[in-house]
């Protein structure tokens, strides 16, 4: 067992454990912290797979930006373990069983059909920023430009949706939605 | 490491995400489980990129991150709006289509 295998097993066990922590912890803030830890483990896997630049981008974009956004929203709403809505035990068990069954089915289907290819050690420079940049700006330049339009529309959409509507605090959708909760 | 180990690892992470989506009622937790599923597929794409020595798969991971970032910004705005209207992030409140 060389160092790479040891790192693979440690990172995999930590990633799966933190992933289970995300869905099992009652406190939403703890879930966010577990998810950030999962992303760090996945970044470790990227480094093992010689995708160094992706590992850095994963940490900066996912753990740094997206999860901080989640954390802001959770703290803005003041959510904690007491206000956490819980499904009934039956539905929780049903959800766990269906997820586990899907895992078993795909595992059984892939176990015999996959041919075992060891990932060779050659060509370690594929994930460096120089190669990725060349590929991005030659082969994939059109999707790159389209994604900028996507970002622009997402930004405008987020601003428009998040804007507070004037003088419509209690009418319309809000009252209609709140009604079944009261009776 | 053989490629199948990475396939199985990302499969386990994906199924944890699916189980979490089915088990929880908090809209933000459901959203985080979707993020975890996206990351599991990203890990699989990077593993296949290493297997075939092709950087295209890593570029694809970039675009998947771009779409995830855009999705998170819009989705969290929707959740904030929902919280402002009904003062809860429980997805079971949003079942007006049933009645």
mmCIF file of C-alpha atoms in Angstrom:
data_model
loop_
_atom_site.group_PDB
_atom_site.id
_atom_site.type_symbol
_atom_site.label_atom_id
_atom_site.label_comp_id
_atom_site.label_asym_id
_atom_site.label_seq_id
_atom_site.Cartn_x
_atom_site.Cartn_y
_atom_site.Cartn_z
ATOM 1 C CA UNK A 1 0.000 0.000 0.000
ATOM 2 C CA UNK A 2 1.701 3.134 -1.126
ATOM 3 C CA UNK A 3 0.971 6.651 0.008
ATOM 4 C CA UNK A 4 -1.515 7.314 -2.780
ATOM 5 C CA UNK A 5 -3.728 4.421 -1.774
ATOM 6 C CA UNK A 6 -3.628 5.414 1.875
ATOM 7 C CA UNK A 7 -4.618 8.960 0.937
ATOM 8 C CA UNK A 8 -7.408 7.660 -1.294
ATOM 9 C CA UNK A 9 -8.952 5.558 1.443
ATOM 10 C CA UNK A 10 -8.638 8.245 4.106
ATOM 11 C CA UNK A 11 -10.123 10.929 1.847
ATOM 12 C CA UNK A 12 -12.923 8.616 0.696
ATOM 13 C CA UNK A 13 -13.889 7.614 4.219
ATOM 14 C CA UNK A 14 -13.868 11.245 5.377
ATOM 15 C CA UNK A 15 -15.880 12.373 2.343
ATOM 16 C CA UNK A 16 -18.558 9.736 2.874
ATOM 17 C CA UNK A 17 -18.649 10.392 6.621
ATOM 18 C CA UNK A 18 -19.022 14.149 6.115
ATOM 19 C CA UNK A 19 -21.658 13.506 3.441
ATOM 20 C CA UNK A 20 -23.643 11.453 5.922
ATOM 21 C CA UNK A 21 -23.175 14.243 8.448
ATOM 22 C CA UNK A 22 -24.806 16.695 6.018
ATOM 23 C CA UNK A 23 -28.044 14.756 5.838
ATOM 24 C CA UNK A 24 -28.130 13.476 9.416
ATOM 25 C CA UNK A 25 -27.307 16.537 11.521
ATOM 26 C CA UNK A 26 -30.271 18.460 12.894
ATOM 27 C CA UNK A 27 -28.606 21.857 12.885
ATOM 28 C CA UNK A 28 -28.451 23.483 9.403
ATOM 29 C CA UNK A 29 -25.222 25.307 10.248
ATOM 30 C CA UNK A 30 -23.575 21.963 11.088
ATOM 31 C CA UNK A 31 -24.826 20.643 7.752
ATOM 32 C CA UNK A 32 -23.131 23.519 5.937
ATOM 33 C CA UNK A 33 -19.863 22.886 7.791
ATOM 34 C CA UNK A 34 -20.030 19.185 6.924
ATOM 35 C CA UNK A 35 -20.685 20.021 3.281
ATOM 36 C CA UNK A 36 -17.668 22.347 3.216
ATOM 37 C CA UNK A 37 -15.553 19.510 4.663
ATOM 38 C CA UNK A 38 -16.904 17.179 1.951
ATOM 39 C CA UNK A 39 -15.844 19.674 -0.698
ATOM 40 C CA UNK A 40 -12.365 19.833 0.811
ATOM 41 C CA UNK A 41 -12.108 16.031 0.635
ATOM 42 C CA UNK A 42 -13.228 16.091 -2.989
ATOM 43 C CA UNK A 43 -10.560 18.710 -3.663
ATOM 44 C CA UNK A 44 -8.033 16.323 -2.154
ATOM 45 C CA UNK A 45 -9.218 13.697 -4.617
ATOM 46 C CA UNK A 46 -8.727 16.190 -7.446
ATOM 47 C CA UNK A 47 -5.126 16.674 -6.365
ATOM 48 C CA UNK A 48 -4.636 12.886 -6.316
ATOM 49 C CA UNK A 49 -6.041 12.803 -9.851
ATOM 50 C CA UNK A 50 -3.583 15.476 -11.056
ATOM 51 C CA UNK A 51 -6.273 18.105 -11.493
ATOM 52 C CA UNK A 52 -4.480 20.712 -9.423
ATOM 53 C CA UNK A 53 -6.158 23.770 -10.858
ATOM 54 C CA UNK A 54 -9.617 22.266 -10.453
ATOM 55 C CA UNK A 55 -8.826 21.516 -6.821
ATOM 56 C CA UNK A 56 -8.007 25.169 -6.169
ATOM 57 C CA UNK A 57 -11.060 26.352 -8.111
ATOM 58 C CA UNK A 58 -13.238 23.909 -6.194
ATOM 59 C CA UNK A 59 -12.036 25.288 -2.870
ATOM 60 C CA UNK A 60 -12.351 28.929 -3.937
ATOM 61 C CA UNK A 61 -15.689 28.686 -5.739
ATOM 62 C CA UNK A 62 -17.520 26.009 -3.797
ATOM 63 C CA UNK A 63 -16.143 26.131 -0.269
ATOM 64 C CA UNK A 64 -15.319 29.812 -0.446
ATOM 65 C CA UNK A 65 -18.169 31.446 -2.322
ATOM 66 C CA UNK A 66 -21.176 29.172 -2.660
ATOM 67 C CA UNK A 67 -21.121 27.758 0.853
ATOM 68 C CA UNK A 68 -20.610 31.204 2.380
ATOM 69 C CA UNK A 69 -23.762 32.228 0.505
ATOM 70 C CA UNK A 70 -25.584 29.291 2.088
ATOM 71 C CA UNK A 71 -24.239 30.207 5.490
ATOM 72 C CA UNK A 72 -25.352 33.827 5.066
ATOM 73 C CA UNK A 73 -28.864 32.765 4.129
ATOM 74 C CA UNK A 74 -29.119 30.338 7.059
ATOM 75 C CA UNK A 75 -27.894 32.924 9.528
ATOM 76 C CA UNK A 76 -30.170 35.567 7.987
ATOM 77 C CA UNK A 77 -33.157 33.344 8.641
ATOM 78 C CA UNK A 78 -31.903 32.407 12.104
ATOM 79 C CA UNK A 79 -32.408 28.694 11.542
ATOM 80 C CA UNK A 80 -31.282 26.239 14.176
ATOM 81 C CA UNK A 81 -32.073 22.739 15.387
ATOM 82 C CA UNK A 82 -35.241 23.875 17.186
ATOM 83 C CA UNK A 83 -36.910 25.403 14.138
ATOM 84 C CA UNK A 84 -35.840 22.559 11.882
ATOM 85 C CA UNK A 85 -38.870 20.894 10.248
ATOM 86 C CA UNK A 86 -38.771 17.137 10.588
ATOM 87 C CA UNK A 87 -40.405 14.619 8.344
ATOM 88 C CA UNK A 88 -42.168 11.703 9.964
ATOM 89 C CA UNK A 89 -40.020 8.717 10.824
ATOM 90 C CA UNK A 90 -41.715 6.594 8.176
ATOM 91 C CA UNK A 91 -40.845 9.003 5.359
ATOM 92 C CA UNK A 92 -37.262 9.290 6.607
ATOM 93 C CA UNK A 93 -36.842 5.519 6.593
ATOM 94 C CA UNK A 94 -38.462 5.354 3.155
ATOM 95 C CA UNK A 95 -36.066 7.998 1.829
ATOM 96 C CA UNK A 96 -33.032 6.199 3.249
ATOM 97 C CA UNK A 97 -34.211 2.876 1.843
ATOM 98 C CA UNK A 98 -34.832 4.281 -1.632
ATOM 99 C CA UNK A 99 -31.437 5.966 -1.691
ATOM 100 C CA UNK A 100 -29.745 2.777 -0.529
ATOM 101 C CA UNK A 101 -31.653 0.699 -3.045
ATOM 102 C CA UNK A 102 -30.569 2.959 -5.879
ATOM 103 C CA UNK A 103 -26.979 2.596 -4.667
ATOM 104 C CA UNK A 104 -27.300 -1.195 -4.567
ATOM 105 C CA UNK A 105 -28.848 -1.432 -8.043
ATOM 106 C CA UNK A 106 -26.255 0.753 -9.759
ATOM 107 C CA UNK A 107 -23.454 -0.929 -7.796
ATOM 108 C CA UNK A 108 -24.618 -4.377 -8.871
ATOM 109 C CA UNK A 109 -24.988 -3.231 -12.468
ATOM 110 C CA UNK A 110 -21.532 -1.639 -12.604
ATOM 111 C CA UNK A 111 -19.628 -4.231 -10.611
ATOM 112 C CA UNK A 112 -19.423 -6.737 -13.431
ATOM 113 C CA UNK A 113 -19.578 -4.405 -16.411
ATOM 114 C CA UNK A 114 -16.661 -2.150 -15.487
ATOM 115 C CA UNK A 115 -13.303 -3.293 -16.691
ATOM 116 C CA UNK A 116 -10.648 -2.402 -14.198
ATOM 117 C CA UNK A 117 -8.306 0.164 -15.661
ATOM 118 C CA UNK A 118 -5.563 1.391 -13.373
ATOM 119 C CA UNK A 119 -5.135 5.125 -13.773
ATOM 120 C CA UNK A 120 -1.681 5.428 -15.240
ATOM 121 C CA UNK A 121 0.857 7.740 -13.788
ATOM 122 C CA UNK A 122 1.892 9.349 -17.087
ATOM 123 C CA UNK A 123 0.979 12.827 -18.330
ATOM 124 C CA UNK A 124 0.741 14.621 -15.025
ATOM 125 C CA UNK A 125 0.569 18.073 -16.595
ATOM 126 C CA UNK A 126 -2.944 17.695 -17.951
ATOM 127 C CA UNK A 127 -4.633 19.534 -15.098
ATOM 128 C CA UNK A 128 -2.276 22.486 -15.069
ATOM 129 C CA UNK A 129 -3.669 25.893 -15.846
ATOM 130 C CA UNK A 130 -1.718 26.210 -19.104
ATOM 131 C CA UNK A 131 -3.252 23.130 -20.709
ATOM 132 C CA UNK A 132 -6.717 23.869 -19.410
ATOM 133 C CA UNK A 133 -6.561 27.456 -20.611
ATOM 134 C CA UNK A 134 -5.468 26.402 -24.091
ATOM 135 C CA UNK A 135 -8.313 23.915 -24.309
ATOM 136 C CA UNK A 136 -10.834 26.363 -22.899
ATOM 137 C CA UNK A 137 -9.999 29.162 -25.294
ATOM 138 C CA UNK A 138 -9.649 27.075 -28.446
ATOM 139 C CA UNK A 139 -12.080 24.174 -28.352
ATOM 140 C CA UNK A 140 -14.606 25.531 -25.879
ATOM 141 C CA UNK A 141 -14.601 29.246 -26.561
ATOM 142 C CA UNK A 142 -18.270 29.359 -27.569
ATOM 143 C CA UNK A 143 -19.576 27.694 -24.378
ATOM 144 C CA UNK A 144 -17.302 30.034 -22.430
ATOM 145 C CA UNK A 145 -18.982 33.070 -23.960
ATOM 146 C CA UNK A 146 -22.440 31.570 -23.528
ATOM 147 C CA UNK A 147 -21.730 30.951 -19.846
ATOM 148 C CA UNK A 148 -21.030 34.663 -19.401
ATOM 149 C CA UNK A 149 -24.536 35.379 -20.712
ATOM 150 C CA UNK A 150 -25.848 32.742 -18.294
ATOM 151 C CA UNK A 151 -24.110 34.484 -15.400
ATOM 152 C CA UNK A 152 -25.538 37.824 -16.422
ATOM 153 C CA UNK A 153 -29.064 36.449 -16.584
ATOM 154 C CA UNK A 154 -28.615 34.663 -13.241
ATOM 155 C CA UNK A 155 -27.415 37.891 -11.655
ATOM 156 C CA UNK A 156 -30.371 39.862 -12.995
ATOM 157 C CA UNK A 157 -32.738 37.075 -11.989
ATOM 158 C CA UNK A 158 -31.406 36.949 -8.439
ATOM 159 C CA UNK A 159 -31.760 40.727 -8.066
ATOM 160 C CA UNK A 160 -35.276 40.759 -9.510
ATOM 161 C CA UNK A 161 -36.464 37.828 -7.386
ATOM 162 C CA UNK A 162 -34.843 39.062 -4.204
ATOM 163 C CA UNK A 163 -36.221 42.583 -4.501
ATOM 164 C CA UNK A 164 -38.829 43.427 -1.906
ATOM 165 C CA UNK A 165 -42.173 44.171 -3.504
ATOM 166 C CA UNK A 166 -43.726 47.431 -2.311
ATOM 167 C CA UNK A 167 -47.069 47.340 -0.480
ATOM 168 C CA UNK A 168 -47.655 43.662 -1.029
ATOM 169 C CA UNK A 169 -46.620 42.361 2.321
ATOM 170 C CA UNK A 170 -49.595 40.300 3.328
ATOM 171 C CA UNK A 171 -51.739 39.758 0.255
ATOM 172 C CA UNK A 172 -51.502 37.479 -2.722
ATOM 173 C CA UNK A 173 -49.421 34.366 -2.616
ATOM 174 C CA UNK A 174 -48.268 34.745 0.972
ATOM 175 C CA UNK A 175 -51.718 34.705 2.517
ATOM 176 C CA UNK A 176 -52.836 31.894 0.227
ATOM 177 C CA UNK A 177 -49.838 29.820 1.185
ATOM 178 C CA UNK A 178 -50.118 30.476 4.864
ATOM 179 C CA UNK A 179 -53.767 29.483 5.011
ATOM 180 C CA UNK A 180 -53.471 25.671 5.101
ATOM 181 C CA UNK A 181 -50.878 25.884 7.798
ATOM 182 C CA UNK A 182 -53.230 27.486 10.267
ATOM 183 C CA UNK A 183 -56.129 25.064 10.169
ATOM 184 C CA UNK B 1 -5.996 3.486 -8.188
ATOM 185 C CA UNK B 2 -8.381 1.636 -10.505
ATOM 186 C CA UNK B 3 -11.083 3.725 -12.093
ATOM 187 C CA UNK B 4 -13.865 1.671 -10.540
ATOM 188 C CA UNK B 5 -12.984 2.871 -7.056
ATOM 189 C CA UNK B 6 -13.681 6.417 -8.116
ATOM 190 C CA UNK B 7 -16.902 5.328 -9.820
ATOM 191 C CA UNK B 8 -18.075 3.689 -6.617
ATOM 192 C CA UNK B 9 -17.037 6.624 -4.439
ATOM 193 C CA UNK B 10 -18.925 9.150 -6.555
ATOM 194 C CA UNK B 11 -21.874 6.761 -6.685
ATOM 195 C CA UNK B 12 -21.979 6.607 -2.887
ATOM 196 C CA UNK B 13 -21.825 10.408 -2.618
ATOM 197 C CA UNK B 14 -24.572 10.746 -5.235
ATOM 198 C CA UNK B 15 -26.843 8.308 -3.399
ATOM 199 C CA UNK B 16 -26.221 10.127 -0.094
ATOM 200 C CA UNK B 17 -27.386 13.277 -1.868
ATOM 201 C CA UNK B 18 -30.509 11.546 -3.180
ATOM 202 C CA UNK B 19 -31.338 10.088 0.241
ATOM 203 C CA UNK B 20 -30.886 13.512 1.834
ATOM 204 C CA UNK B 21 -33.156 15.110 -0.759
ATOM 205 C CA UNK B 22 -35.861 12.576 0.043
ATOM 206 C CA UNK B 23 -35.400 12.661 3.809
ATOM 207 C CA UNK B 24 -35.258 16.338 4.669
ATOM 208 C CA UNK B 25 -37.903 19.051 4.611
ATOM 209 C CA UNK B 26 -35.686 22.094 4.932
ATOM 210 C CA UNK B 27 -35.391 23.648 1.471
ATOM 211 C CA UNK B 28 -31.801 24.779 2.095
ATOM 212 C CA UNK B 29 -30.676 21.285 3.115
ATOM 213 C CA UNK B 30 -32.318 19.853 -0.010
ATOM 214 C CA UNK B 31 -30.437 22.426 -2.043
ATOM 215 C CA UNK B 32 -27.159 21.445 -0.369
ATOM 216 C CA UNK B 33 -27.808 17.789 -1.165
ATOM 217 C CA UNK B 34 -28.225 18.747 -4.816
ATOM 218 C CA UNK B 35 -24.857 20.505 -4.625
ATOM 219 C CA UNK B 36 -23.349 17.313 -3.237
ATOM 220 C CA UNK B 37 -24.753 15.304 -6.144
ATOM 221 C CA UNK B 38 -23.260 17.818 -8.586
ATOM 222 C CA UNK B 39 -19.886 17.440 -6.894
ATOM 223 C CA UNK B 40 -20.072 13.653 -7.070
ATOM 224 C CA UNK B 41 -20.528 13.829 -10.838
ATOM 225 C CA UNK B 42 -17.698 16.347 -11.058
ATOM 226 C CA UNK B 43 -15.410 13.893 -9.271
ATOM 227 C CA UNK B 44 -16.388 11.165 -11.730
ATOM 228 C CA UNK B 45 -15.678 13.449 -14.693
ATOM 229 C CA UNK B 46 -12.218 14.282 -13.342
ATOM 230 C CA UNK B 47 -11.486 10.579 -12.820
ATOM 231 C CA UNK B 48 -12.444 9.815 -16.424
ATOM 232 C CA UNK B 49 -10.364 12.760 -17.597
ATOM 233 C CA UNK B 50 -7.365 11.175 -15.876
ATOM 234 C CA UNK B 51 -8.215 7.789 -17.362
ATOM 235 C CA UNK B 52 -8.343 9.076 -20.948
ATOM 236 C CA UNK B 53 -5.667 11.770 -20.563
ATOM 237 C CA UNK B 54 -8.084 14.311 -21.965
ATOM 238 C CA UNK B 55 -8.505 17.820 -20.538
ATOM 239 C CA UNK B 56 -11.956 18.235 -22.096
ATOM 240 C CA UNK B 57 -13.634 16.555 -19.144
ATOM 241 C CA UNK B 58 -12.012 19.032 -16.763
ATOM 242 C CA UNK B 59 -13.343 21.913 -18.881
ATOM 243 C CA UNK B 60 -16.732 20.277 -18.574
ATOM 244 C CA UNK B 61 -16.322 20.356 -14.791
ATOM 245 C CA UNK B 62 -15.690 24.096 -15.080
ATOM 246 C CA UNK B 63 -18.959 24.609 -16.901
ATOM 247 C CA UNK B 64 -20.765 22.454 -14.389
ATOM 248 C CA UNK B 65 -19.378 24.710 -11.630
ATOM 249 C CA UNK B 66 -20.530 27.774 -13.569
ATOM 250 C CA UNK B 67 -24.049 26.397 -13.870
ATOM 251 C CA UNK B 68 -24.011 25.427 -10.179
ATOM 252 C CA UNK B 69 -22.994 28.949 -9.149
ATOM 253 C CA UNK B 70 -25.742 30.525 -11.259
ATOM 254 C CA UNK B 71 -28.244 28.009 -9.926
ATOM 255 C CA UNK B 72 -27.274 28.710 -6.320
ATOM 256 C CA UNK B 73 -27.654 32.459 -6.688
ATOM 257 C CA UNK B 74 -31.134 32.191 -8.218
ATOM 258 C CA UNK B 75 -32.248 29.336 -5.970
ATOM 259 C CA UNK B 76 -31.210 31.060 -2.754
ATOM 260 C CA UNK B 77 -33.006 34.201 -3.906
ATOM 261 C CA UNK B 78 -36.140 32.104 -4.391
ATOM 262 C CA UNK B 79 -35.729 30.548 -0.916
ATOM 263 C CA UNK B 80 -35.264 33.989 0.666
ATOM 264 C CA UNK B 81 -38.405 35.214 -1.091
ATOM 265 C CA UNK B 82 -40.305 32.168 0.114
ATOM 266 C CA UNK B 83 -39.103 32.765 3.669
ATOM 267 C CA UNK B 84 -40.213 36.373 3.439
ATOM 268 C CA UNK B 85 -43.683 35.291 2.344
ATOM 269 C CA UNK B 86 -44.421 32.316 4.584
ATOM 270 C CA UNK B 87 -41.766 32.691 7.320
ATOM 271 C CA UNK B 88 -40.576 29.124 6.929
ATOM 272 C CA UNK B 89 -38.269 27.104 4.689
ATOM 273 C CA UNK B 90 -40.379 23.978 4.995
ATOM 274 C CA UNK B 91 -41.073 22.572 1.546
ATOM 275 C CA UNK B 92 -44.290 20.940 2.758
ATOM 276 C CA UNK B 93 -45.914 24.367 3.005
ATOM 277 C CA UNK B 94 -45.503 24.771 -0.734
ATOM 278 C CA UNK B 95 -48.053 22.106 -1.622
ATOM 279 C CA UNK B 96 -50.825 24.341 -2.888
ATOM 280 C CA UNK B 97 -50.949 22.414 -6.159
ATOM 281 C CA UNK B 98 -52.332 19.460 -4.202
ATOM 282 C CA UNK B 99 -55.455 21.299 -3.034
#
